[in-house]
C-alpha positions as protocol buffer text, in pm:
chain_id: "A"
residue {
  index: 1
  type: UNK
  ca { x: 1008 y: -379 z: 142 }
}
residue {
  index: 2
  type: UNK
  ca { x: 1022 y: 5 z: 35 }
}
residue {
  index: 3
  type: UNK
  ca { x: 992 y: 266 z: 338 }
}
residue {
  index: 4
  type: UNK
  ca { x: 904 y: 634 z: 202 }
}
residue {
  index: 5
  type: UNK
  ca { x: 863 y: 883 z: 445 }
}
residue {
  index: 6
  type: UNK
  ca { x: 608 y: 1276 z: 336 }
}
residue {
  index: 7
  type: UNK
  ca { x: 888 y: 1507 z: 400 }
}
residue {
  index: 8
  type: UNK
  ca { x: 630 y: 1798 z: 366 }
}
residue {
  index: 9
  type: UNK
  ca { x: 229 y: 1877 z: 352 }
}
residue {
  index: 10
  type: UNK
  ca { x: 152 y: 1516 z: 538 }
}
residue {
  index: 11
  type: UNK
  ca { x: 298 y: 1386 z: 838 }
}
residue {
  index: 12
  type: UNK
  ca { x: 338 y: 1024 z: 812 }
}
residue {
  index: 13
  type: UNK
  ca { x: 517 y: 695 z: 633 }
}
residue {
  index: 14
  type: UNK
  ca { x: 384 y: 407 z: 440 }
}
residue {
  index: 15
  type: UNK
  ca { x: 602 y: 62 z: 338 }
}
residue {
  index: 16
  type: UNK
  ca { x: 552 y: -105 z: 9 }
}
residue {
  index: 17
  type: UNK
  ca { x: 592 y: -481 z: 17 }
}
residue {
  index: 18
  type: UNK
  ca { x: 675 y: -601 z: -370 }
}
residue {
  index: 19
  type: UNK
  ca { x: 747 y: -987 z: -390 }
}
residue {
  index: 20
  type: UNK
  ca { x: 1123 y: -1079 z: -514 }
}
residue {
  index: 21
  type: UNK
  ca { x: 1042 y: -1232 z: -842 }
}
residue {
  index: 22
  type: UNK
  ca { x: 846 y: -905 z: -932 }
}
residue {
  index: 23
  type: UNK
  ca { x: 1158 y: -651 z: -818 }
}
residue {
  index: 24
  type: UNK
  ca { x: 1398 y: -906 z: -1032 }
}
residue {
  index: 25
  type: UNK
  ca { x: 1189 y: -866 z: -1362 }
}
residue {
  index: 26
  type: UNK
  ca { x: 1095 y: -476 z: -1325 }
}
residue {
  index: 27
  type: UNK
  ca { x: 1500 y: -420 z: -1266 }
}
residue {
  index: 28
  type: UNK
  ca { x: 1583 y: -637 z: -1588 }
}
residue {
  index: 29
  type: UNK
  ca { x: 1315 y: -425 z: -1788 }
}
residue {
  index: 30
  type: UNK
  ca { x: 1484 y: -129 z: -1643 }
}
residue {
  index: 31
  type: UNK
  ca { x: 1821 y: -243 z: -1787 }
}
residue {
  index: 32
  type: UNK
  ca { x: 1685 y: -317 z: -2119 }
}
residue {
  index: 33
  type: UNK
  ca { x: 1634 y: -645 z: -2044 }
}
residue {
  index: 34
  type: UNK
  ca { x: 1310 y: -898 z: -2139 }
}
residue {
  index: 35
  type: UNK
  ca { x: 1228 y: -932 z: -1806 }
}
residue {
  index: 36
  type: UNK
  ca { x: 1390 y: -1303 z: -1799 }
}
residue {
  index: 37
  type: UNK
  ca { x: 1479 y: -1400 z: -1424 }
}
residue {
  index: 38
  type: UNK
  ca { x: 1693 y: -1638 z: -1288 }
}
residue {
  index: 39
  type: UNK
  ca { x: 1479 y: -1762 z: -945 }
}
residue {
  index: 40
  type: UNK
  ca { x: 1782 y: -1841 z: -779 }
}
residue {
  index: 41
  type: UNK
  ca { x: 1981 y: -1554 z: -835 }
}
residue {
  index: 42
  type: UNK
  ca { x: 1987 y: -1374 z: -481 }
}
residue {
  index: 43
  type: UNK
  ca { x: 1872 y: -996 z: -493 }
}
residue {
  index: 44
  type: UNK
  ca { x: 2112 y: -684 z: -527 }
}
residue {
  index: 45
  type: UNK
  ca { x: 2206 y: -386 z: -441 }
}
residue {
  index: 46
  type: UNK
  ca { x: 2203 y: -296 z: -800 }
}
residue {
  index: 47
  type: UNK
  ca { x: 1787 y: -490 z: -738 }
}
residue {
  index: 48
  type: UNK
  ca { x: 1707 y: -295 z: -451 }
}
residue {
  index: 49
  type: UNK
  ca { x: 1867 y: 69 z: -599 }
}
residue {
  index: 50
  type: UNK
  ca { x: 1626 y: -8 z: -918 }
}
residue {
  index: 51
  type: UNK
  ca { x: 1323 y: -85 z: -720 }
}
residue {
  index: 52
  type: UNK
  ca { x: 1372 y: 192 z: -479 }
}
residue {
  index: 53
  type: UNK
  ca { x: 1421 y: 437 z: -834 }
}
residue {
  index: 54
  type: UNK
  ca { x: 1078 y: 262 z: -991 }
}
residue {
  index: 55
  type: UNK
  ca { x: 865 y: 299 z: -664 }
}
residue {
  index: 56
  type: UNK
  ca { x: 988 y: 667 z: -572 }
}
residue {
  index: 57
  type: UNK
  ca { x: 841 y: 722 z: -948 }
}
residue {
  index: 58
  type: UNK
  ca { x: 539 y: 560 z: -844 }
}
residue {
  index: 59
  type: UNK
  ca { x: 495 y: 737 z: -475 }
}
residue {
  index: 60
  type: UNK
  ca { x: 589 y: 1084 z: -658 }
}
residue {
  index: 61
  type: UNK
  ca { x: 339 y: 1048 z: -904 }
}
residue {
  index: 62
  type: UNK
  ca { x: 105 y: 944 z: -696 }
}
residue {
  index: 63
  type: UNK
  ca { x: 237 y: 1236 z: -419 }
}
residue {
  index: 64
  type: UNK
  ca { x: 169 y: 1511 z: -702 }
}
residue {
  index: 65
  type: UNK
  ca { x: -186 y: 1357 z: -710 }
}
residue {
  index: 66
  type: UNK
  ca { x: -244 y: 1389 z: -381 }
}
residue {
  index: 67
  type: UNK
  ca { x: -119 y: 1792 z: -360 }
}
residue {
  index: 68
  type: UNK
  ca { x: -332 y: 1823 z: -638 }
}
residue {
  index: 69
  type: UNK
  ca { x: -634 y: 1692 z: -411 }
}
residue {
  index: 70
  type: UNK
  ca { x: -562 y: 1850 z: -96 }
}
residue {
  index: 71
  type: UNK
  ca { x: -426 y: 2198 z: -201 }
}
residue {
  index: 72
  type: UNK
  ca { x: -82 y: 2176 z: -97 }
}
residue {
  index: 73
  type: UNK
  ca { x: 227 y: 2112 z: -153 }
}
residue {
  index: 74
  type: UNK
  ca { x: 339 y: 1722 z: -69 }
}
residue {
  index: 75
  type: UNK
  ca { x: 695 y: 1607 z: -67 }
}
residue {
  index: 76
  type: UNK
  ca { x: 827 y: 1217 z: -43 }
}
residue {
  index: 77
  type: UNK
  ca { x: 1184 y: 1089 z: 83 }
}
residue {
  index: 78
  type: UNK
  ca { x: 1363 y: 872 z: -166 }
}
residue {
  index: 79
  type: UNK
  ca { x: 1239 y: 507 z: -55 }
}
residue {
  index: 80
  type: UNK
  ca { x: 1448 y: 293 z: 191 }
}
residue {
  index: 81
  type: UNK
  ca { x: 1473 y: -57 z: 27 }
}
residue {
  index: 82
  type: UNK
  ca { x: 1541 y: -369 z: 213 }
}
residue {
  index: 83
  type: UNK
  ca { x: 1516 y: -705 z: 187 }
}
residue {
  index: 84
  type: UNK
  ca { x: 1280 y: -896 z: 428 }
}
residue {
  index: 85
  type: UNK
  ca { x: 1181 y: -1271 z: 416 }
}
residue {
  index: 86
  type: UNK
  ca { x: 867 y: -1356 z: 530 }
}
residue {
  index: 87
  type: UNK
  ca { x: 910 y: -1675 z: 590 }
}
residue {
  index: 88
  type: UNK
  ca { x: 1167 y: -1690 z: 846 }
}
residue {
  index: 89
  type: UNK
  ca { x: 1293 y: -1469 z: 1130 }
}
residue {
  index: 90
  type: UNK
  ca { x: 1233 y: -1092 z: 1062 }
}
residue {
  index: 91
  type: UNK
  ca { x: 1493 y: -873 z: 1198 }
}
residue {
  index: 92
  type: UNK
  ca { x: 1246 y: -582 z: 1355 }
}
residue {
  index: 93
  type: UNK
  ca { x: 1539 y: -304 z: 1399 }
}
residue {
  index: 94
  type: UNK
  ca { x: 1454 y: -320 z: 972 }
}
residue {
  index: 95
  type: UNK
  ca { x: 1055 y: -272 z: 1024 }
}
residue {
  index: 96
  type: UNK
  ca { x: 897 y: 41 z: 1069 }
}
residue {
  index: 97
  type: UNK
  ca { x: 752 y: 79 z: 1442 }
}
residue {
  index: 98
  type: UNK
  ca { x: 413 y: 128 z: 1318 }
}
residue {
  index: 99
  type: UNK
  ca { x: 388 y: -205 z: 1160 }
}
residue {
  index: 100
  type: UNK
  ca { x: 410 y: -370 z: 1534 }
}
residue {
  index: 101
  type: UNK
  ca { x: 87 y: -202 z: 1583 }
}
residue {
  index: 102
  type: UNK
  ca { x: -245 y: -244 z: 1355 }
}
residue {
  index: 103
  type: UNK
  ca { x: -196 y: -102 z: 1053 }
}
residue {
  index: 104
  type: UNK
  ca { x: -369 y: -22 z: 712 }
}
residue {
  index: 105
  type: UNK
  ca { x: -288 y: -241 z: 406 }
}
residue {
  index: 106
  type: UNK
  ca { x: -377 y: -155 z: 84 }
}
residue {
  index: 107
  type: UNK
  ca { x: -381 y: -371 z: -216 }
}
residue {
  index: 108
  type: UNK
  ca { x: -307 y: -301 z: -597 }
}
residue {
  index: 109
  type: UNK
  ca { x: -281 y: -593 z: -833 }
}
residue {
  index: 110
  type: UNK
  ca { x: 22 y: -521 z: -1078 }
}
residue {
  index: 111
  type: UNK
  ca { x: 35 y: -657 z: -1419 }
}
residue {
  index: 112
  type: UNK
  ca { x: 390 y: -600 z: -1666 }
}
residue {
  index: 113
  type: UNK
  ca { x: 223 y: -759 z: -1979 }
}
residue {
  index: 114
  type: UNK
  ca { x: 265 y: -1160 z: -1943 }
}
residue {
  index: 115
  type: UNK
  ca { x: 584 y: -1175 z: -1704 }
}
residue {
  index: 116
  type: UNK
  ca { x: 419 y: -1003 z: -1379 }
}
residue {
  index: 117
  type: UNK
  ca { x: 58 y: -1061 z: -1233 }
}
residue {
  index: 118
  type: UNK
  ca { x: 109 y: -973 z: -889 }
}
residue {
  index: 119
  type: UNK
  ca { x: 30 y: -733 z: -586 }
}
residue {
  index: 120
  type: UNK
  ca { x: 189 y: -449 z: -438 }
}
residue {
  index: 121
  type: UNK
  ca { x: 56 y: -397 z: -70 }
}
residue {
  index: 122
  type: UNK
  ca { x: 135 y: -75 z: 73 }
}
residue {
  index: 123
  type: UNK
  ca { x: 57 y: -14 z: 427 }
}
residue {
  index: 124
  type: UNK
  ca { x: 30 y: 288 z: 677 }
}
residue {
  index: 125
  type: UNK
  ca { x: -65 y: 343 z: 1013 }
}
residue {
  index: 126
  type: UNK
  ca { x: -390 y: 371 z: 1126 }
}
residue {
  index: 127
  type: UNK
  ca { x: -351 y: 715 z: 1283 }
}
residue {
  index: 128
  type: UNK
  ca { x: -163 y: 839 z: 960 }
}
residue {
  index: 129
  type: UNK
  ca { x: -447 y: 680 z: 739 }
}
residue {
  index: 130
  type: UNK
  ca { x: -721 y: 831 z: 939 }
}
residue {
  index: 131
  type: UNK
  ca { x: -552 y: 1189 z: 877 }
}
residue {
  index: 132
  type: UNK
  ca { x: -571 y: 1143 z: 520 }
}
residue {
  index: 133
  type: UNK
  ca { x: -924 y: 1075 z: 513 }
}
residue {
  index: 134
  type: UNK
  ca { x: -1002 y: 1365 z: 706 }
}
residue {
  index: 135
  type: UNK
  ca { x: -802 y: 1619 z: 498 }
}
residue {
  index: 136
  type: UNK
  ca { x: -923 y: 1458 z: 193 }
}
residue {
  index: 137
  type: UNK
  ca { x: -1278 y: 1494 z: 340 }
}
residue {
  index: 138
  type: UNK
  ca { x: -1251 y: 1856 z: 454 }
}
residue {
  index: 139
  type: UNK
  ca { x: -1073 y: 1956 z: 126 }
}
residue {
  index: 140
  type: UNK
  ca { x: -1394 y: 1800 z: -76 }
}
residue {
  index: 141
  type: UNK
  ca { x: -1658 y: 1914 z: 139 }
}
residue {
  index: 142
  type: UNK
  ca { x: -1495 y: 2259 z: 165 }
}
residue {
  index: 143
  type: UNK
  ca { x: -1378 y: 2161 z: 555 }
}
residue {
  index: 144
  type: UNK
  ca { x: -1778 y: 2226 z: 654 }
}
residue {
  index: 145
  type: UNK
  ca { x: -1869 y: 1870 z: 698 }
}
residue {
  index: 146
  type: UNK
  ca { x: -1742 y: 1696 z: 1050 }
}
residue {
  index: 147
  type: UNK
  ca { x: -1592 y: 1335 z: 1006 }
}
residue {
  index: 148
  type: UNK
  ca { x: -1764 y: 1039 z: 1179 }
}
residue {
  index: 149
  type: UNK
  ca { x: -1621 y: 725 z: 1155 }
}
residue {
  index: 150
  type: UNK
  ca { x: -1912 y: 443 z: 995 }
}
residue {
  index: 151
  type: UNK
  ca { x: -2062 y: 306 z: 1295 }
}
residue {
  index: 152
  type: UNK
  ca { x: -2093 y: -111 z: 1293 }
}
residue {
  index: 153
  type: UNK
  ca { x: -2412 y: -208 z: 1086 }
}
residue {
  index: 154
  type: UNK
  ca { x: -2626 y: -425 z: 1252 }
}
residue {
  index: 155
  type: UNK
  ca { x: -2642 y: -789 z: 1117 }
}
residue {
  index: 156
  type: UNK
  ca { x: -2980 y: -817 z: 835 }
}
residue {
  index: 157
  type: UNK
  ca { x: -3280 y: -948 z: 989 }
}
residue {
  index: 158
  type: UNK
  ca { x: -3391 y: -1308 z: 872 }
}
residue {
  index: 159
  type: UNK
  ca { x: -3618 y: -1295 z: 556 }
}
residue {
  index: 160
  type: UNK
  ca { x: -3989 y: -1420 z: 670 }
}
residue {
  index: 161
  type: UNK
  ca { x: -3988 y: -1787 z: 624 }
}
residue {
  index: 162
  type: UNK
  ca { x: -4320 y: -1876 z: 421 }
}
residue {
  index: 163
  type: UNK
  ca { x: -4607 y: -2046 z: 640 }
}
residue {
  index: 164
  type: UNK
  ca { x: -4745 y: -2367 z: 541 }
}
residue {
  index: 165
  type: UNK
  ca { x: -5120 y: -2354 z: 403 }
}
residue {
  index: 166
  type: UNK
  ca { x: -5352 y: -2519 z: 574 }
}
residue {
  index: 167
  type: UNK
  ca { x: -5657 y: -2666 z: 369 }
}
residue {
  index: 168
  type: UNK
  ca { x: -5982 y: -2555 z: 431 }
}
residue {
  index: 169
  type: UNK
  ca { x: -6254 y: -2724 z: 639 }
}
């Protein structure tokens, strides 16, 4: 798990959730490696440093993006990299507060030739997420349009069923 934090132009964090298989081979390729793991091999600082240096890559990239989109300037903390199992008792002091609460996750598969096809989730809170739609919204629309949020569609109405014929007298 990967906390980044916008230091400037947004107001808000997001967590990256990699699986530990994936961090493993993306830190051997980033040693020079082939990106052959051993499964049991528990991760490492020297792990976590890599994927925290791969994913503040990513979330800069993808931070430049997003100035470029809303007009400002955007600015990311280096990521926060821990290591959370799943599976078993998760130490909250380690989680982000927001993730108690509902929360946005979004999904991006992740493919490293034939040694990773996997998903990165990254989530953010709902209250940051909605901000981000509204400033991307205002900065497309020229900050003329106001935001509603999609109202619930009603469920389709059943399609005609066909009526029998009845033969003729």
């Amino acid at each position: 798990m990967l906390q980044i934090s916008y230091k400037e132009g947004i107001d808000g964090n997001n967590v990256l959730i990699l699986k530990e298989r994936d961090v493993k081979i993306i830190t051997d390729l980033m040693m020079g490696g082939a990106g052959q793991v051993d499964d049991d091999e528990p991760l490492s600082e020297l792990h976590l440093s890599a994927i925290g240096e791969a994913m503040n890559q990513m979330m800069g990239s993808a931070a430049t993006s997003l100035s470029s989109m809303l007009n400002k300037k955007i600015d990311i903390s280096p990521p926060v990299a821990d290591l959370i199992d799943l599976t078993g008792n998760i130490d909250e002091g380690a989680i982000d507060d927001f993730l108690t609460q509902p929360f946005v996750k979004i999904s991006f598969k992740m493919e490293i030739g034939d040694l990773v096809d996997s998903e990165i989730m990254q989530l953010y809170p709902v209250s940051f997420a909605r901000e981000m739609c509204k400033s991307i919204t205002e900065t497309m629309t020229g900050g003329n349009e106001p935001i509603q949020e999609a109202a619930p569609q009603p469920a389709p109405a059943p399609a005609p069923q066909p009526q029998a014929s009845q033969p003729a007298p």
